Short mmCIF file of C-alpha atoms and ligand atoms in Angstrom, two decimals:
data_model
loop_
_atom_site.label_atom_id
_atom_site.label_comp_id
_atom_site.label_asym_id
_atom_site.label_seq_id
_atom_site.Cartn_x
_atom_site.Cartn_y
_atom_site.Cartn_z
CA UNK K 29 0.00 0.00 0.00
CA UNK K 30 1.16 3.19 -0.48
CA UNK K 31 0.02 6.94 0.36
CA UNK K 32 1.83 8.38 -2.47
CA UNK K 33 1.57 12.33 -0.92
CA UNK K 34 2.54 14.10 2.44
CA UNK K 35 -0.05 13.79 5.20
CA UNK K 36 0.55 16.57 7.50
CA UNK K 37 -1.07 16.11 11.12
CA UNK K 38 -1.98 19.94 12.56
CA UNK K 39 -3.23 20.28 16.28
CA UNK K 40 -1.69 21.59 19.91
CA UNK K 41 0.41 19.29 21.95
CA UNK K 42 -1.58 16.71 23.44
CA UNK K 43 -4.48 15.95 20.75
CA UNK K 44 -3.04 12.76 19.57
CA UNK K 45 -0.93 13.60 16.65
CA UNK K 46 1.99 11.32 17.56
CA UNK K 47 -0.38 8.22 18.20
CA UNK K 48 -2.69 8.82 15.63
CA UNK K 49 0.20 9.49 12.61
CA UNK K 50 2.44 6.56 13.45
CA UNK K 51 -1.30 4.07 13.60
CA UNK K 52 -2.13 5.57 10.28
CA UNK K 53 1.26 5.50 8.69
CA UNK K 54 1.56 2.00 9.42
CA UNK K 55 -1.93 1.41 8.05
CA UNK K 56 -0.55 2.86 4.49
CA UNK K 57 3.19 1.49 4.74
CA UNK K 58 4.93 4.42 5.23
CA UNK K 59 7.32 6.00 7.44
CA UNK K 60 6.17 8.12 10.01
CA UNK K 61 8.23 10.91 10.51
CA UNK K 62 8.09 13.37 13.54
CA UNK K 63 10.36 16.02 13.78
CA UNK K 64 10.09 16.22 17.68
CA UNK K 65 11.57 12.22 17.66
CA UNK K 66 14.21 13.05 15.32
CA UNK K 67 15.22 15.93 17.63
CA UNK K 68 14.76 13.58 20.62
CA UNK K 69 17.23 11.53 18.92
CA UNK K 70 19.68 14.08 18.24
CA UNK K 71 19.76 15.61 21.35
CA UNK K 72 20.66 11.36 23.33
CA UNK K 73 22.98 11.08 20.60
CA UNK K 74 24.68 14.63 21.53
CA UNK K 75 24.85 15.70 17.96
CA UNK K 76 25.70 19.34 17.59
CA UNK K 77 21.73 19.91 16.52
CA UNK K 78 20.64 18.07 19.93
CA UNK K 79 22.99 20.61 22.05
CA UNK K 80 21.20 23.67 19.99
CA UNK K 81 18.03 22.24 20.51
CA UNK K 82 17.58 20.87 24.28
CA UNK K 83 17.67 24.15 26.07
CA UNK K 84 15.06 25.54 23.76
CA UNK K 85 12.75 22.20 23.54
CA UNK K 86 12.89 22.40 26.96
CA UNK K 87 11.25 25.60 27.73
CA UNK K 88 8.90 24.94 25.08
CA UNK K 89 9.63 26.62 22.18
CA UNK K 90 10.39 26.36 18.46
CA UNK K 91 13.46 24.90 17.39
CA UNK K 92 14.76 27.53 14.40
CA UNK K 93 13.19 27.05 10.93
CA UNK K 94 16.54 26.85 9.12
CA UNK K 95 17.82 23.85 11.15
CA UNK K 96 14.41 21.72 11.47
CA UNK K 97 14.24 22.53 7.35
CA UNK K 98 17.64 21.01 6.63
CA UNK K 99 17.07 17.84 9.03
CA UNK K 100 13.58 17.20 7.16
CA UNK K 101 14.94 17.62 3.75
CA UNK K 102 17.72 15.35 4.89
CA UNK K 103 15.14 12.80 5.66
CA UNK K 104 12.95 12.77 2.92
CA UNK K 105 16.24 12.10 0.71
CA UNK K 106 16.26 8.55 2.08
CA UNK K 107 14.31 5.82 -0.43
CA UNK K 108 10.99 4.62 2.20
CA UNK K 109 9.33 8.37 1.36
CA UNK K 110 9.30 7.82 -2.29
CA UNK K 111 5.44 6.90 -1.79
CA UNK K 112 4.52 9.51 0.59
CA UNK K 113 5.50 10.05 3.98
CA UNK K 114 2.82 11.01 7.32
CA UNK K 115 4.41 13.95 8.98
CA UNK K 116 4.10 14.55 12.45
CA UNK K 117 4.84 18.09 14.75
CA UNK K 118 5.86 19.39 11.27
CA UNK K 119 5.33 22.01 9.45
CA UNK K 120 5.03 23.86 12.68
CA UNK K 121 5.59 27.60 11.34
CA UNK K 122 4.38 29.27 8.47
CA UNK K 123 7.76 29.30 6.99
CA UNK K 124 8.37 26.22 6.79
CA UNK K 125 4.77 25.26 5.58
CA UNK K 126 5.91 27.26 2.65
CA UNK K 127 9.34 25.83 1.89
CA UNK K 128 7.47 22.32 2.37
CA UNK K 129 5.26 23.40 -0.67
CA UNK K 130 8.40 23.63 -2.77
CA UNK K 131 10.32 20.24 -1.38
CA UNK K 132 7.16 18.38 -2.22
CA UNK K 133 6.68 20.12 -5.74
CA UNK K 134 10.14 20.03 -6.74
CA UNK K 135 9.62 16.10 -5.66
CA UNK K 136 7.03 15.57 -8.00
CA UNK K 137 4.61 15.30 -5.09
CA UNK K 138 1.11 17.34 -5.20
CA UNK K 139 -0.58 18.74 -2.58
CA UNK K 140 -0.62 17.20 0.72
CA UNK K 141 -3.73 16.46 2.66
CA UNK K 142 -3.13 17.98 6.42
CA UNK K 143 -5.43 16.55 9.42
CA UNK K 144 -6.40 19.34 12.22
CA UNK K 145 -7.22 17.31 15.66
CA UNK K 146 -9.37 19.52 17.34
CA UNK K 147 -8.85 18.87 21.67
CA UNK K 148 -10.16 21.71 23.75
CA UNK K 149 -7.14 23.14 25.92
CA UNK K 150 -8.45 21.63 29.56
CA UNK K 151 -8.36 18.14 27.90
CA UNK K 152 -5.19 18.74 26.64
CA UNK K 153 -3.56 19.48 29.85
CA UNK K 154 -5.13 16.77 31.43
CA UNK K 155 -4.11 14.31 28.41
CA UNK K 156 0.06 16.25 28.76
CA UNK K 157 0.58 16.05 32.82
CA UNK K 158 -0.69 11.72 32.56
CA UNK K 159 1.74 11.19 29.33
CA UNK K 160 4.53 8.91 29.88
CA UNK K 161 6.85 7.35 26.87
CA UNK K 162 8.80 4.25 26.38
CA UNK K 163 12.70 5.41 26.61
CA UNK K 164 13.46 2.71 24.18
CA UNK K 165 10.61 2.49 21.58
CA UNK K 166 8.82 5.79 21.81
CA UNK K 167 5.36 4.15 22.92
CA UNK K 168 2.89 6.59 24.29
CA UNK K 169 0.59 5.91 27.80
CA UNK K 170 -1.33 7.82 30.14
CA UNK K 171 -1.67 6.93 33.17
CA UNK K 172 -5.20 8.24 33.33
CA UNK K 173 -6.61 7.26 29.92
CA UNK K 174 -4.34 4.16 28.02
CA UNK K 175 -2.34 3.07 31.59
CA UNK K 176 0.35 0.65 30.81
CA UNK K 177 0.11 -2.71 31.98
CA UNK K 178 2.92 -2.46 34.55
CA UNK K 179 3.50 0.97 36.26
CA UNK K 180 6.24 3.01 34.88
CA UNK K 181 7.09 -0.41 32.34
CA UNK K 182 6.20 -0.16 28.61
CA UNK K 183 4.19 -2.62 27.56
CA UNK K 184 5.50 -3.57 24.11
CA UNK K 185 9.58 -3.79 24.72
CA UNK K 186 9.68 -4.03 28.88
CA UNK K 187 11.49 -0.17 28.54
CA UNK K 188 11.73 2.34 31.26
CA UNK K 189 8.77 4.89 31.04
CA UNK K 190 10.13 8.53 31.30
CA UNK K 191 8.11 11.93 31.35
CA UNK K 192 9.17 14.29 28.88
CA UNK K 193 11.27 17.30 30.05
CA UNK K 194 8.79 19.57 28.07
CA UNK K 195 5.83 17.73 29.37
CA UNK K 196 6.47 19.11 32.58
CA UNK K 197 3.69 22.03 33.65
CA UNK K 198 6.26 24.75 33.72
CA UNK K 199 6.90 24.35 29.66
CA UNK K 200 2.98 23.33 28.79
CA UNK K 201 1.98 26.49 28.95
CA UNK K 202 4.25 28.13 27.15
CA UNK K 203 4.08 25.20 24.39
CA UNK K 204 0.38 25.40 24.08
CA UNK K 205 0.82 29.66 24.18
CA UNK K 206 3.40 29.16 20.91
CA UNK K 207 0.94 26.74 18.87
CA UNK K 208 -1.92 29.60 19.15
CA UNK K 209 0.78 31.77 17.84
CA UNK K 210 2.76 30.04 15.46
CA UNK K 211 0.98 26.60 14.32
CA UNK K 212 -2.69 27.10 14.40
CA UNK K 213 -2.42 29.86 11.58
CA UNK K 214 -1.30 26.89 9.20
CA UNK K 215 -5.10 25.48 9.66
CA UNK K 216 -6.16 28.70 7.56
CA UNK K 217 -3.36 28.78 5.32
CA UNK K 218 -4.12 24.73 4.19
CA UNK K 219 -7.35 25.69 4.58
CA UNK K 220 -7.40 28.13 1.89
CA UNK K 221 -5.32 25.76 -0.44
CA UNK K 222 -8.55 23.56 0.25
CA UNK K 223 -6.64 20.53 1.85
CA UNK K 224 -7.45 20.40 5.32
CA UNK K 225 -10.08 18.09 7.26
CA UNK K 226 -10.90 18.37 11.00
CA UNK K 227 -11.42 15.40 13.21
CA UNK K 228 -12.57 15.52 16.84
CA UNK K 229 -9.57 14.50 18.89
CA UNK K 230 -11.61 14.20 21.74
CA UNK K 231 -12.49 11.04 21.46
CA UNK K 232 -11.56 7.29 22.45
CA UNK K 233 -8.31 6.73 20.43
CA UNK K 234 -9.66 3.89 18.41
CA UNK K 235 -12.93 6.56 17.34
CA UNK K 236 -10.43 8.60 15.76
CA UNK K 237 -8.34 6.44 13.84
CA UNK K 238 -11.73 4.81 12.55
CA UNK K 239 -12.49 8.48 11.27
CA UNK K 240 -8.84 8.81 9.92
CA UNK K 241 -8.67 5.76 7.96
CA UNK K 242 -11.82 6.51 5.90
CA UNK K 243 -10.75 10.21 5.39
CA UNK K 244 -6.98 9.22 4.32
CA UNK K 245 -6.73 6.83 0.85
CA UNK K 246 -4.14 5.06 0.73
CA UNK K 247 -3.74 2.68 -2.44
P1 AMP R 322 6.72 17.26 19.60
O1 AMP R 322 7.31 15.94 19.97
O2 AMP R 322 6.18 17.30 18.21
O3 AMP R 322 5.71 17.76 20.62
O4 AMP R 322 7.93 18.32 19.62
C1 AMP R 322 8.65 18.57 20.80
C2 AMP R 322 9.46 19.85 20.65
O5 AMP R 322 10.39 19.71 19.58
C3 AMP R 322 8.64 21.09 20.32
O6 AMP R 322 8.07 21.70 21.45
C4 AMP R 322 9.72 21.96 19.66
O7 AMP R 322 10.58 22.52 20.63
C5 AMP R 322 10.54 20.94 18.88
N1 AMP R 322 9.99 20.75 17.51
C6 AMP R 322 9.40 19.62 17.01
N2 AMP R 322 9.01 19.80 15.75
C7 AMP R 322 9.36 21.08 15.42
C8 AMP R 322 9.21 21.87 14.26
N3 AMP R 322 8.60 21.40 13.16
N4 AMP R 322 9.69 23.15 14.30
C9 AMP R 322 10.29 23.65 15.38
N5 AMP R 322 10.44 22.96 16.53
C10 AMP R 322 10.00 21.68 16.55
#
């Protein structure tokens, strides 16, 4: 199966993105790529990217345009996004909404089809301060809604759970303050190109993805 575009998941921290891109990406063979795991990554390898970017994914804000560009155009160069690739956490700033357009058209790639979860902000604190991830695999619980089951012991590889520095309540506010500012504008710039669809993230997980899979084609 393949997707054979860019499916770009919109929507503040908390409403599901990361567990609703990697079920649907798997559903349509192809890679799942979230630019908040790749900086993960780079910051526990100690790359010079990961030493730019902890102090300022820490406090919650954006990591510069120019670098996130260059480490998503470096990933799209590899051969599992020649059908299509499901973004997630990216494009996160107009800018690079815009220099996205051209990647993807200079790829041969048309428009992309972009997903806005809709979570009102109480829910998504609620859903933040319970979220705890698998420091080997990346799985995501909360330990009010989808509990592992062992405390503090992921489910699928037996990894440590951790909380994520930036999912800490003195950065949530200031994340959820920078997506009113800098993300959510992308809903009316897609929405204007006429390629966005809004699902109701507040739902049981399994709702959603029912929703997701009839909206999204994949061949
Ligand atoms: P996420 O895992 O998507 O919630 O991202 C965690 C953090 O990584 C964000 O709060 C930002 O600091 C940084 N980040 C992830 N994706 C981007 C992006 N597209 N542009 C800028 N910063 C990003």
């Amino acid at each position: 199966m393949a997707l054979n575009r860019a499916l770009i998941f919109l929507g503040p921290p908390g409403a599901g993105k990361g567990t609703q891109a990697k079920k649907i990406a798997q559903h349509c063979g192809a890679p799942h790529l979230s630019t908040g795991d790749m900086l993960r990554e780079a910051i526990s390898r100690n790359t010079e990217l990961g030493r730019i970017a902890r102090p300022i994914m820490e406090r919650g804000d954006l990591v510069p345009d120019d670098l996130v560009m260059k480490m998503v155009a470096e990933r799209l160069k590899r051969t599992d996004c020649q059908g299509g690739f499901v973004f997630d956490g990216f494009p996160r700033t107009l800018a690079q909404a815009e220099q996205l357009d051209k990647i993807l058209e200079s790829n041969g790639f048309g428009k992309p089809q972009v997903i806005d979860i809709q979570v009102d902000a109480g829910e998504l604190v609620k859903r933040i301060s319970g979220r705890w991830m698998c420091s080997v695999g990346g799985e995501i619980y909360n330990v009010n809604v989808a509990p592992p089951k062992v405390p503090g012991v992921c489910d699928r590889d037996g990894g440590k759970l951790v909380q994520r520095a930036d999912d800490r309540p003195e950065a949530v506010g200031e994340r959820l303050a920078v997506y009113e500012r800098q993300t959510k504008p992308l809903t009316d710039y897609y929405r204007r190109k006429g390629v966005l669809d809004v699902v109701d993230g507040a739902r049981p997980v399994e709702e959603v993805s029912r929703d997701l899979e009839k909206l999204v084609r994949c061949s």
